[in-house]
Coordinates of C-alpha atoms and ligand atoms in Angstrom, one line a residue:
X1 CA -4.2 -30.8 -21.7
X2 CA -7.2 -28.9 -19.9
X3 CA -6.1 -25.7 -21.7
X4 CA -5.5 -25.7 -25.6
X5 CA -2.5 -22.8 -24.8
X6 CA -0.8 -20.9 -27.6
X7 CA 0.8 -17.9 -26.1
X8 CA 2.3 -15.0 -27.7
X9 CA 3.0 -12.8 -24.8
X10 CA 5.7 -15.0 -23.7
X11 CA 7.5 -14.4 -26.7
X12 CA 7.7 -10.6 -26.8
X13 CA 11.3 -9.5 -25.1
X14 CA 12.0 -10.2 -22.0
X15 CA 11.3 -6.3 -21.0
X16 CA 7.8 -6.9 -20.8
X17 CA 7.6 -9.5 -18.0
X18 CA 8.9 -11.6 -15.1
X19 CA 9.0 -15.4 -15.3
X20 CA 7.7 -16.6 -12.4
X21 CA 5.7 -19.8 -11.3
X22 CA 2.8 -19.7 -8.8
X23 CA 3.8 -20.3 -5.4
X24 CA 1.3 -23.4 -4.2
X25 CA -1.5 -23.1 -1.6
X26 CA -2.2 -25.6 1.1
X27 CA -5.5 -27.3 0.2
X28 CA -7.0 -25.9 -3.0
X29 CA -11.4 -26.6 -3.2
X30 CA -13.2 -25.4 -6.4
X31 CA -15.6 -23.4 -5.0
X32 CA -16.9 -22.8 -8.4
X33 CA -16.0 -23.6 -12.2
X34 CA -17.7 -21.1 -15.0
X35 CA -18.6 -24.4 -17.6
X36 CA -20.2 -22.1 -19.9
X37 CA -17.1 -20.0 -20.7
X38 CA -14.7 -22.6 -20.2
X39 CA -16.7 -24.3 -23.2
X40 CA -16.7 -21.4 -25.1
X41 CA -12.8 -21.4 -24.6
X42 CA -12.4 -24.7 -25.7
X43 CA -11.2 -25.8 -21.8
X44 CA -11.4 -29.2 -20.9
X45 CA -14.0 -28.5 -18.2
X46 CA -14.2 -32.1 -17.3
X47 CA -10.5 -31.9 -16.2
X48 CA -11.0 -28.9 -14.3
X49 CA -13.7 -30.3 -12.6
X50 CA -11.9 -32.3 -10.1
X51 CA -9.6 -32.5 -7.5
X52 CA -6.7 -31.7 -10.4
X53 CA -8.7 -29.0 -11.4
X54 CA -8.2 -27.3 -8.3
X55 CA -4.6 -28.0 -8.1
X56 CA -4.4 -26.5 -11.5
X57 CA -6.5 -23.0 -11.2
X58 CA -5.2 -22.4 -7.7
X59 CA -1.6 -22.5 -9.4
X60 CA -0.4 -25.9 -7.1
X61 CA 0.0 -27.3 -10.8
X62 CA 1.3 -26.4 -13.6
X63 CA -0.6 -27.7 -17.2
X64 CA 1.4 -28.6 -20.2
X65 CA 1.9 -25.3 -22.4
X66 CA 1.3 -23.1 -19.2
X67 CA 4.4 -20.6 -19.8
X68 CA 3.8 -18.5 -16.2
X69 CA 4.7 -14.7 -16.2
X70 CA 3.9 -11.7 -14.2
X71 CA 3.5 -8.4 -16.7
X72 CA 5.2 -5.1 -16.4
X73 CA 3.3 -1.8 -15.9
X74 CA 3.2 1.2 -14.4
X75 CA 0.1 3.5 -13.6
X76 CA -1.1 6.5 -12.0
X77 CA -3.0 5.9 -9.0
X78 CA -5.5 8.5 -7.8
X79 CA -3.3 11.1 -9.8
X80 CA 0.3 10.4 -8.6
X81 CA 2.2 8.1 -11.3
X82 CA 3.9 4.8 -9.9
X83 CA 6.5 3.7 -12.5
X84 CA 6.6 0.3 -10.9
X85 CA 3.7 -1.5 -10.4
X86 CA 3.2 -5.2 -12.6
X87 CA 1.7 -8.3 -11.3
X88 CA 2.2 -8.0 -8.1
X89 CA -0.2 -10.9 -7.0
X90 CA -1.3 -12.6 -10.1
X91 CA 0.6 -14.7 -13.0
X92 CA -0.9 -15.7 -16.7
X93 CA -0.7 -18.8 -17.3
X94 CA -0.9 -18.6 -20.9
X95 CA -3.3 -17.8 -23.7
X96 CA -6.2 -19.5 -25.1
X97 CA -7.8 -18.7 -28.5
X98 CA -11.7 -18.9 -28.8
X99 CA -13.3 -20.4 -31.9
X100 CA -14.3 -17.0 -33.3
X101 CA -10.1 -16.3 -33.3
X102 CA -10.4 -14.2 -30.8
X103 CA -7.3 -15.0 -28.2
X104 CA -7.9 -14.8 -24.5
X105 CA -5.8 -14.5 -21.5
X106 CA -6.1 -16.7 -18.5
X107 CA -4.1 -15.3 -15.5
X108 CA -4.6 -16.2 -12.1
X109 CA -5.0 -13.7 -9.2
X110 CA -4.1 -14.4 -5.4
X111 CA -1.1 -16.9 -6.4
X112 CA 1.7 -15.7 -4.9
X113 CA 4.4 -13.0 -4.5
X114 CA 6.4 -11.6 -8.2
X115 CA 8.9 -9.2 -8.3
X116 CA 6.3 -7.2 -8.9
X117 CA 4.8 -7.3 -5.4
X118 CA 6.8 -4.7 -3.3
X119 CA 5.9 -5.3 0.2
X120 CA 2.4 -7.3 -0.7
X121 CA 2.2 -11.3 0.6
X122 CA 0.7 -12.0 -3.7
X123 CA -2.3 -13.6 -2.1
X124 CA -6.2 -12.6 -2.4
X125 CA -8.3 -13.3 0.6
X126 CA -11.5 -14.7 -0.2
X127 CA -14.0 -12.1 -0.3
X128 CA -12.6 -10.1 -3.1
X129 CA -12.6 -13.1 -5.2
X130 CA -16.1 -13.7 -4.5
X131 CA -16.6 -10.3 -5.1
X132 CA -14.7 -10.4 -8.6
X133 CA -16.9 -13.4 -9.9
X134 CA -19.9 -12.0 -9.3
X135 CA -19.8 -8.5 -9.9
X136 CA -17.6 -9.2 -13.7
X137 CA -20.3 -12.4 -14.5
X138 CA -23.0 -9.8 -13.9
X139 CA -21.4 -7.4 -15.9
X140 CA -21.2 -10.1 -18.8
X141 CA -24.7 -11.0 -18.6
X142 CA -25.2 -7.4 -18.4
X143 CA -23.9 -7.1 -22.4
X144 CA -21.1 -4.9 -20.8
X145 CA -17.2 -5.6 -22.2
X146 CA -15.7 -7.1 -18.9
X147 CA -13.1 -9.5 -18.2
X148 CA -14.3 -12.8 -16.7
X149 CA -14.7 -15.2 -14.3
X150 CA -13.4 -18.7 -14.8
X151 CA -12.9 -20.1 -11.4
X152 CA -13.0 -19.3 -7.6
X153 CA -10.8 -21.6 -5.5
X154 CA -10.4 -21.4 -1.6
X155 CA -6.6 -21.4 -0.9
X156 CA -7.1 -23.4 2.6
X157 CA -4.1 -20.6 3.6
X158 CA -5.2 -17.8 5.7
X159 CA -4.1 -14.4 4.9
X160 CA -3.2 -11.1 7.1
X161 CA -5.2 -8.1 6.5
X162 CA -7.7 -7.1 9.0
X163 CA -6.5 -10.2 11.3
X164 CA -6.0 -13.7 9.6
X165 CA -8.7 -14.6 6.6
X166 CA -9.2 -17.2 4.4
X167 CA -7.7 -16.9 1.2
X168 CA -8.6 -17.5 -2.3
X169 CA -7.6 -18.0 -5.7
X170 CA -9.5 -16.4 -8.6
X171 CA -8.6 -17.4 -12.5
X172 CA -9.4 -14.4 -15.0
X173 CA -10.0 -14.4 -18.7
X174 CA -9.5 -11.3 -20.3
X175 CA -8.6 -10.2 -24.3
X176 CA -5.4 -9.0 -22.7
X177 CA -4.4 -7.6 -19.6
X178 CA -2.6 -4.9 -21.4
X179 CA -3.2 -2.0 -20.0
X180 CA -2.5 2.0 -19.7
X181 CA -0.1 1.7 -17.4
X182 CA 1.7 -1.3 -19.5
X183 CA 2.3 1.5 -22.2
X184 CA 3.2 4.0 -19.2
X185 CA 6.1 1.3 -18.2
X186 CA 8.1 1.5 -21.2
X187 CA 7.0 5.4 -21.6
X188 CA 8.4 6.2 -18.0
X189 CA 11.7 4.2 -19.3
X190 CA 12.1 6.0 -22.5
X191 CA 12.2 2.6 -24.3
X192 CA 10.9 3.6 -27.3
X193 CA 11.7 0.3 -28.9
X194 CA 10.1 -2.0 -27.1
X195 CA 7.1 1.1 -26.6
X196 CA 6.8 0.0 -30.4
X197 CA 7.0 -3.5 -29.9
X198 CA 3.8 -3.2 -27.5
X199 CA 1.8 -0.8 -29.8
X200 CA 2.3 -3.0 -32.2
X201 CA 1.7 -6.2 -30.6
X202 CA -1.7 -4.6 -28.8
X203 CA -2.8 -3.2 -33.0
X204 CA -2.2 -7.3 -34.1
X205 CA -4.1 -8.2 -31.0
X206 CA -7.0 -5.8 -30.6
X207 CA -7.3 -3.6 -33.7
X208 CA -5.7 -5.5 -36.8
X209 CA -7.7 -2.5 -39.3
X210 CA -5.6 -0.1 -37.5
X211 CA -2.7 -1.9 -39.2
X212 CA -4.1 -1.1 -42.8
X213 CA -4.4 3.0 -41.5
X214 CA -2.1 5.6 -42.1
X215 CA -0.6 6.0 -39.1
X216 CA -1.5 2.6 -37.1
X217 CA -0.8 4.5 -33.4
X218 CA -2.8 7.0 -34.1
X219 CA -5.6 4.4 -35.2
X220 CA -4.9 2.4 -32.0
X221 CA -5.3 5.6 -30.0
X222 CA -8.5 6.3 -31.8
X223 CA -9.8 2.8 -31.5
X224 CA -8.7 2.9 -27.5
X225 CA -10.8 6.3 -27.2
X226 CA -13.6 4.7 -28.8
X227 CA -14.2 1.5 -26.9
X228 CA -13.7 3.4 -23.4
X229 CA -15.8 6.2 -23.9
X230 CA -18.6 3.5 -25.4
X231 CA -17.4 1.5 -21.8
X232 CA -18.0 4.3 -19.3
X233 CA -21.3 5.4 -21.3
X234 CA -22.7 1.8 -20.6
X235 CA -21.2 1.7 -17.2
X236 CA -23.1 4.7 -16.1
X237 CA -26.4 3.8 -18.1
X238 CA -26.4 0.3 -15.6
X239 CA -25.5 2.6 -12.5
X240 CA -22.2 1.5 -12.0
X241 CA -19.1 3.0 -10.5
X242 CA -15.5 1.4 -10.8
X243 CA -14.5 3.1 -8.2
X244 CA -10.5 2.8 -9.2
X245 CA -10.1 3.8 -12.3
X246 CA -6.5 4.1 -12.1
X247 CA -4.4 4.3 -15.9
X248 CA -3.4 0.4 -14.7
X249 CA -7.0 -0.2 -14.6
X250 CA -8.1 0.6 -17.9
X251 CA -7.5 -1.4 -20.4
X252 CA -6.8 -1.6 -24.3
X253 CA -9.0 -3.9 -25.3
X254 CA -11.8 -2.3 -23.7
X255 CA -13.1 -4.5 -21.4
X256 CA -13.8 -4.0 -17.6
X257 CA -11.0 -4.7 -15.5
X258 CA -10.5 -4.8 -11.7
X259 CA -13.4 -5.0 -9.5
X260 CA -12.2 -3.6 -6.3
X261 CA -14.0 -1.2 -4.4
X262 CA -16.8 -1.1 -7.0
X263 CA -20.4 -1.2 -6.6
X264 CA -23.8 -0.2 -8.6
X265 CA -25.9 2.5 -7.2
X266 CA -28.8 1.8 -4.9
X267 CA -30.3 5.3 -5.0
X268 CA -29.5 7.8 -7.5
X269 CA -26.8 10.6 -6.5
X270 CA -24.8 12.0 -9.4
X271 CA -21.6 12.0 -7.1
X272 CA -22.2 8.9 -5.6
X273 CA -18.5 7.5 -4.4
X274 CA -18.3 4.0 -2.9
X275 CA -14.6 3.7 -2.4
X276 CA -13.3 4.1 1.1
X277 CA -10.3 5.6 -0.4
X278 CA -11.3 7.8 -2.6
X279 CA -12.2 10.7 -0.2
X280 CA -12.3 13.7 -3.3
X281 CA -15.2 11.4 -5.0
X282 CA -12.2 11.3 -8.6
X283 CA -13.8 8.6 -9.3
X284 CA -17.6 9.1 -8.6
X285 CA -19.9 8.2 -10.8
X286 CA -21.0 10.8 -13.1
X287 CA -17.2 11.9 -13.1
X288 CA -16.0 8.6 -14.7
X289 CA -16.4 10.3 -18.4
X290 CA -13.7 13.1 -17.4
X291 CA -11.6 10.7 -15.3
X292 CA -11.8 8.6 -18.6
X293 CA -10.4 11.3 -20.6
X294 CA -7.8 11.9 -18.6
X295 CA -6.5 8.3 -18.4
X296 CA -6.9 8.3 -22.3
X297 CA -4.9 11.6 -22.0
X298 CA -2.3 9.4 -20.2
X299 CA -1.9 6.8 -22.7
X300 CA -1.8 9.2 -25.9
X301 CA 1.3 10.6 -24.0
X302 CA 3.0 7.3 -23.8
X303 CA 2.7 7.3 -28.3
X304 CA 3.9 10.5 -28.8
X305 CA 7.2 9.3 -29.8
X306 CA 5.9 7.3 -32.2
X307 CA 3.1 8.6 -33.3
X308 CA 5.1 11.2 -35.4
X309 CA 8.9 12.1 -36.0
X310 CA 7.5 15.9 -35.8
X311 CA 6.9 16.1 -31.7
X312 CA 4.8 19.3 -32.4
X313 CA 3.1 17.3 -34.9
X314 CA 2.5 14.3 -32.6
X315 CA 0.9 16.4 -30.1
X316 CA -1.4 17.5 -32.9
X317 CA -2.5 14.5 -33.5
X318 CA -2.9 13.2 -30.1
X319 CA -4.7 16.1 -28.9
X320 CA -6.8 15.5 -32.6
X321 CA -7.8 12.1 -31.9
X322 CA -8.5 12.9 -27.8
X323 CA -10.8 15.5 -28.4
X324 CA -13.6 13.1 -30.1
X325 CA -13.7 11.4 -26.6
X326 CA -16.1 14.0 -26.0
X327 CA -18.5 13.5 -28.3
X328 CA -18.7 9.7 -28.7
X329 CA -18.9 9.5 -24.6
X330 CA -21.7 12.3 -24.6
X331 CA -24.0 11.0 -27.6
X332 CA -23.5 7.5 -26.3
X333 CA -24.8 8.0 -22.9
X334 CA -27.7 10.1 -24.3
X335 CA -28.7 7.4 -26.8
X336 CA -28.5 5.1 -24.3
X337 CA -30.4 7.3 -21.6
X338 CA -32.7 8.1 -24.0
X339 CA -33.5 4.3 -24.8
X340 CA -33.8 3.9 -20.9
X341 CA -37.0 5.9 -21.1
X342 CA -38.3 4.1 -24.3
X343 CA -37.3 5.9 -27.1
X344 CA -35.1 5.4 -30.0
X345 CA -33.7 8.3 -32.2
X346 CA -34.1 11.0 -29.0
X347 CA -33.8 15.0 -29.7
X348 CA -32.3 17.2 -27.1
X349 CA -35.6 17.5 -26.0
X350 CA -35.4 14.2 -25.1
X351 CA -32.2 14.4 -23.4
X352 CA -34.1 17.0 -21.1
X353 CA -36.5 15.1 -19.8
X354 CA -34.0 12.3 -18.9
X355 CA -32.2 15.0 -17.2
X356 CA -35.6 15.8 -15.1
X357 CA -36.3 12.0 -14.1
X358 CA -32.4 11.9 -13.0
X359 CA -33.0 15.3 -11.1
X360 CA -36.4 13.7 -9.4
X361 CA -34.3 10.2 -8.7
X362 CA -32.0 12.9 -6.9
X363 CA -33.8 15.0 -5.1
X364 CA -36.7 11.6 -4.1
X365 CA -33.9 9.5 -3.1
X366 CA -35.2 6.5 -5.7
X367 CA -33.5 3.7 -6.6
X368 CA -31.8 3.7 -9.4
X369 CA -32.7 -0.2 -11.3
X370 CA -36.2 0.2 -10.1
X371 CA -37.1 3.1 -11.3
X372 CA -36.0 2.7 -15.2
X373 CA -37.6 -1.1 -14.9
X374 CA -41.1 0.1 -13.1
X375 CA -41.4 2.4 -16.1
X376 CA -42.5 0.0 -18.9
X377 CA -44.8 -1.6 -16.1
X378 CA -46.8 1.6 -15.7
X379 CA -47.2 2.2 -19.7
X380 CA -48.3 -1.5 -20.1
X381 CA -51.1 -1.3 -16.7
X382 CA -51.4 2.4 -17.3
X383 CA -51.2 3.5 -14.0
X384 CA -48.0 5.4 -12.0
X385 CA -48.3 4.4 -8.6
X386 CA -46.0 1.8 -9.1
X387 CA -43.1 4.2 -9.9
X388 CA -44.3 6.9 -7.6
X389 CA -43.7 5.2 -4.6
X390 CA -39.9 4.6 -5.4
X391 CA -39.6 8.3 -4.9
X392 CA -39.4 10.6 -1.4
X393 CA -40.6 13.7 -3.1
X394 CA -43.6 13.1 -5.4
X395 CA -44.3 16.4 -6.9
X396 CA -41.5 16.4 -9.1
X397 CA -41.7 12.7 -10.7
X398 CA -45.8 12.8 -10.8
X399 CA -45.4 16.2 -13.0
X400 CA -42.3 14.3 -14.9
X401 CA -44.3 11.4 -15.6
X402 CA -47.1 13.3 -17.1
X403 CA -44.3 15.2 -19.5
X404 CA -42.9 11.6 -20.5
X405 CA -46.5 9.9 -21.4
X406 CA -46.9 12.8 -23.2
X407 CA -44.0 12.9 -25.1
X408 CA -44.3 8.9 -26.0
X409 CA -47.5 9.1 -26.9
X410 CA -47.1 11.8 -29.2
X411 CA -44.7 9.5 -31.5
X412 CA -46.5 6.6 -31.7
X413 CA -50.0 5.2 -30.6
X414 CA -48.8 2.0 -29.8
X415 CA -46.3 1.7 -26.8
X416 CA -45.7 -1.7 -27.2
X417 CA -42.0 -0.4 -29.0
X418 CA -41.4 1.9 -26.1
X419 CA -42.1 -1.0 -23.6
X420 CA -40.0 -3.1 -25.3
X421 CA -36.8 -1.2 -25.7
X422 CA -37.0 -0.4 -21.9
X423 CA -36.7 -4.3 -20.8
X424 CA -33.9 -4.5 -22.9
X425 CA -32.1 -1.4 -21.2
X426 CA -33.4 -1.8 -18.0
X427 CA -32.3 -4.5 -15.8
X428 CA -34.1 -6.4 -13.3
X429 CA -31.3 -7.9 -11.2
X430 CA -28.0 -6.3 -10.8
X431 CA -25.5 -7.5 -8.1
X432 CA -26.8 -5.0 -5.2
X433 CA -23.9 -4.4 -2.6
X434 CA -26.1 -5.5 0.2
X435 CA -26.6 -9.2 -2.0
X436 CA -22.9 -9.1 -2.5
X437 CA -21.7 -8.5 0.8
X438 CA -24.2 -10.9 2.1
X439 CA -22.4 -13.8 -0.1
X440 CA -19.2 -12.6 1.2
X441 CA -20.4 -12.9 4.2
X442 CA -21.4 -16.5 4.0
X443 CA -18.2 -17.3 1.9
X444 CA -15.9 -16.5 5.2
X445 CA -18.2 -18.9 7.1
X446 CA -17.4 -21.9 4.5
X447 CA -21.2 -21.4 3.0
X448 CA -21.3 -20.5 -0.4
X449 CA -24.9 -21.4 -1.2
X450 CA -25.7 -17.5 -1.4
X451 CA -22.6 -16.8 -3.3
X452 CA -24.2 -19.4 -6.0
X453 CA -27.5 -18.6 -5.8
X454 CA -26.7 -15.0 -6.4
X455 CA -24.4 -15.9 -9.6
X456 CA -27.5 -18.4 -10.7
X457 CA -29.7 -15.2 -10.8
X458 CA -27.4 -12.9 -12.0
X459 CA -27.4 -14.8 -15.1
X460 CA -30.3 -13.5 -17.2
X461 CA -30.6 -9.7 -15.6
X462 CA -33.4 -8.7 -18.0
X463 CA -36.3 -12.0 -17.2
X464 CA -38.5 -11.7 -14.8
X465 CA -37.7 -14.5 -12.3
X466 CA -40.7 -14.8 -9.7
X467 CA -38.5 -17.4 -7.7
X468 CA -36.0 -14.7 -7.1
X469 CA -38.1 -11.6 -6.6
X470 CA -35.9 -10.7 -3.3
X471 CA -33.0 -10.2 -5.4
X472 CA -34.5 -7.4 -7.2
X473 CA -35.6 -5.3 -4.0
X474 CA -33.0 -2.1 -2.7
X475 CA -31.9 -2.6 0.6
X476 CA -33.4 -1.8 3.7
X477 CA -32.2 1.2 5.4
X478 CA -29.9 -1.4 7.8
X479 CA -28.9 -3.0 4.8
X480 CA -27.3 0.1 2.7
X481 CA -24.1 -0.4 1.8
X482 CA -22.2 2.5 2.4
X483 CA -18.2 2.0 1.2
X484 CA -16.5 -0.6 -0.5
X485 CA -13.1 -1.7 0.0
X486 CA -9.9 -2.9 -2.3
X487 CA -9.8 -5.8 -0.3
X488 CA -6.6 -6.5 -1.5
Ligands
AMP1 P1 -4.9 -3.2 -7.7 O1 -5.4 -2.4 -6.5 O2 -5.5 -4.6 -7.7 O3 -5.2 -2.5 -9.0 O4 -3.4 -3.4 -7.6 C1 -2.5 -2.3 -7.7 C2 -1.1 -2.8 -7.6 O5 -0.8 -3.4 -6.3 C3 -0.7 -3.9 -8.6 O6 0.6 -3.7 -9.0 C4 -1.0 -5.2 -7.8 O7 -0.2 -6.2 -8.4 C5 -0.4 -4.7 -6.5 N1 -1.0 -5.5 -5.4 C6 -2.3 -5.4 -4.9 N2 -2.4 -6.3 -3.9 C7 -1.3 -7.0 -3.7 C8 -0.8 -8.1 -2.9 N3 -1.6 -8.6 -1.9 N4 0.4 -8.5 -3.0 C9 1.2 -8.0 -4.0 N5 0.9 -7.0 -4.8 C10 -0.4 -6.5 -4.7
MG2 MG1 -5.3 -3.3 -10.9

């Protein structure tokens, strides 16, 4: 069997999900098969890799142990709470568990209509699953927690949105796809049992230590606080904005999920907002901390009844454990800002100056990834042009860079530390929007040689790759991407 199953989600109560099998596309084609992870998950790639393959991850076929359900959960969405959301266009197929023990989701996306799906056809067209593969691959290469890409399959079925498009099938791994909003579900239904049941369930599955705590829920709330604030910090030190970061988009185990209407900064603009719906900039980018605490603030609401007997006492806790988001968010991003400039164990001083490049990035209108990576070229040839010509306004980041070389050079008399650290925060390639859309693009017209290509490169963000050097440029004024879309 291609897929060594053993699921447990299946087995919790039937509260939790909707059986359901994938409803079959009309000419599946693997447009293309992650090897590396399906090797890491102990997936018969070879099986995959073929016509049956096809069949199989665009949900035409079922695999032995495959037990198919869509999951329950509700979410806020832009603010306003929907108490019925769920799978409305994708199934998991069943769980895999990876040598290290750790167990892993596969779900398909695009595969049909649920109960879950309201008015929605359950399809994907193909751009957004182009879209997904390579923006979560990058983010893995990127060392950012992220769900994954396992396969992209063209559904030979066109779907309606704006006029007919081809559709697609995308297959997602993921720790879980418990989310928020799955907690909000049984919340917004008073089912405090089954509430338990999930807690429980999501301490065995993503924090066992929080089982050996005091009070496990609060550990899992602490843990959950954790890994997201760590998330968003690392988000925002690779320029990147979710763009949705609804309560049923943040999940549990930490990892990235849902790459809609998301995109990584070309130039620098604190409030940078991509999303074409998200017209009061909720979730731009420098307000994803905030918008992150208040998702958290969501989810500690859902385990007050079980978090103590005491409600006053609950809340006590909750608001306890919520307000270290703060802190862990804050001195993460720092560290990691800090790092982005070449130095380790930064001051506040230090947090200053980071402040002034991000002020000159605003005001000059630089890019974002080229202007952290051109900084350890102009230690290592000693000269600034290089990152001065990224920039609109000089004045500002000449004066800046004179404060920084400074400042480094103080510490230590050999930079080769400093020059160091910054390759390994800085990225080369990230997936620009233009790149993306440009693969899209291609992908509609059956050619998926720049959707490949793009993924091939994507692969090691941090090495020089002199084949490859137009990836790395920002777009051209014609090429800036402007606003993303769902794409749903
Ligand atoms: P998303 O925007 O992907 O986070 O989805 C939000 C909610 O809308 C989830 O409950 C999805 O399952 C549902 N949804 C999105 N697109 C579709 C679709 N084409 N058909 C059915 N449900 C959908
Ligand atoms: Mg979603």
């Amino acid at each position: 069997m291609p897929f060594p199953f053993d699921n447990t989600y299946a087995r919790l109560p039937e509260a939790f999900f909707a059986r359901i099998d994938p409803v079959p596309v009309s000419a599946p084609t693997m447009i293309r098969l992650n090897h590396e992870l399906a090797a890491e998950l102990g997936i018969d790639v070879e099986r995959l890799n073929s016509p049956e393959g096809a069949a199989i991850l665009s949900g035409n076929r079922l695999t032995e142990g495959s037990e198919p359900i869509a999951m329950a959960y509700s979410g806020h969405q832009f603010g306003g709470f929907s108490p019925q959301l769920g799978d409305g266009r994708a199934i998991l197929l069943g769980e895999v568990v990876r040598a290290d023990g750790v167990r892993h989701d596969i779900q398909l996306k695009g595969s049909g209509q649920t109960p879950f799906s309201r008015r929605g056809d359950g399809r994907s067209a193909l751009g957004p699953v182009l879209r997904e593969y390579i923006v979560s691959e990058a983010m893995a290469a990127l060392g950012v927690p992220t769900t994954r890409a396992l396969a992209a399959v063209a559904s030979g079925d066109k779907v309606v949105r704006e006029g007919l498009i081809p559709g697609g099938v995308f297959t997602r791994v993921a720790q879980s796809h418990i989310r928020i909003g799955t907690f909000q579900w049984f919340a917004a239904r008073k089912d405090h049992d089954n509430l338990k049941v999930l807690a429980d369930y999501a301490i065995a599955r993503h924090c066992p230590d929080a089982k050996l705590a005091d009070n496990p829920y609060r550990a899992l709330l602490e843990a959950v606080i954790e890994r997201q604030a760590r998330l968003i910090a690392h988000w925002m030190q690779l320029g990147f904005i979710h763009g949705v970061m609804n309560t049923d988009n943040m999940t549990i185990s930490g990892e990235t999920i849902d790459f809609g209407p998301c995109a990584f900064m070309d130039s620098f603009h604190p409030v940078k907002t991509f999303s074409s719906i998200d017209h009061q900039g909720r979730y731009a980018y420098a307000n994803q901390g905030p918008i992150g605490h208040w998702n958290l603030t969501r989810f500690a609401e859902t385990l007050l009844p079980i978090l103590n007997d005491d409600p006053k006492q609950a809340i006590a806790e909750a608001e306890l454990a919520l307000d270290t988001f703060a802190d862990i968010h804050r001195m993460d991003l720092q560290r990691r800002f800090i790092a982005k400039i070449g130095i380790e164990n930064g001051t506040d001083a230090d947090w200053n100056l980071v402040q002034d490049l991000l002020s000159a990035m605003t005001a000059g209108e630089a890019d974002f990834t080229l202007v952290f990576r051109s900084l350890p070229v102009a230690l290592e040839c000693g000269n600034d042009v290089g990152v001065i010509r990224l920039f609109n306004q000089q004045e500002a980041i000449s004066a800046w860079l004179s404060s920084w070389r400074t400042r480094l050079e103080n510490t230590s008399s050999d930079l080769r530390e400093a020059i160091t650290l910054m390759r390994k925060m800085n990225p080369i390639f990230i997936p620009r929007n233009h790149r993306v859309e440009e693969a899209i693009a291609a992908g509609y017209d059956g050619d998926f040689a720049p959707f490949h290509r793009l993924n091939d490169v994507l692969k090691t963000p941090f090495s020089e790759q002199p084949d490859s050097a137009e990836y790395e440029s920002a777009p051209t004024p014609d090429e800036v991407v402007h606003a993303t879309f769902c794409g749903t």
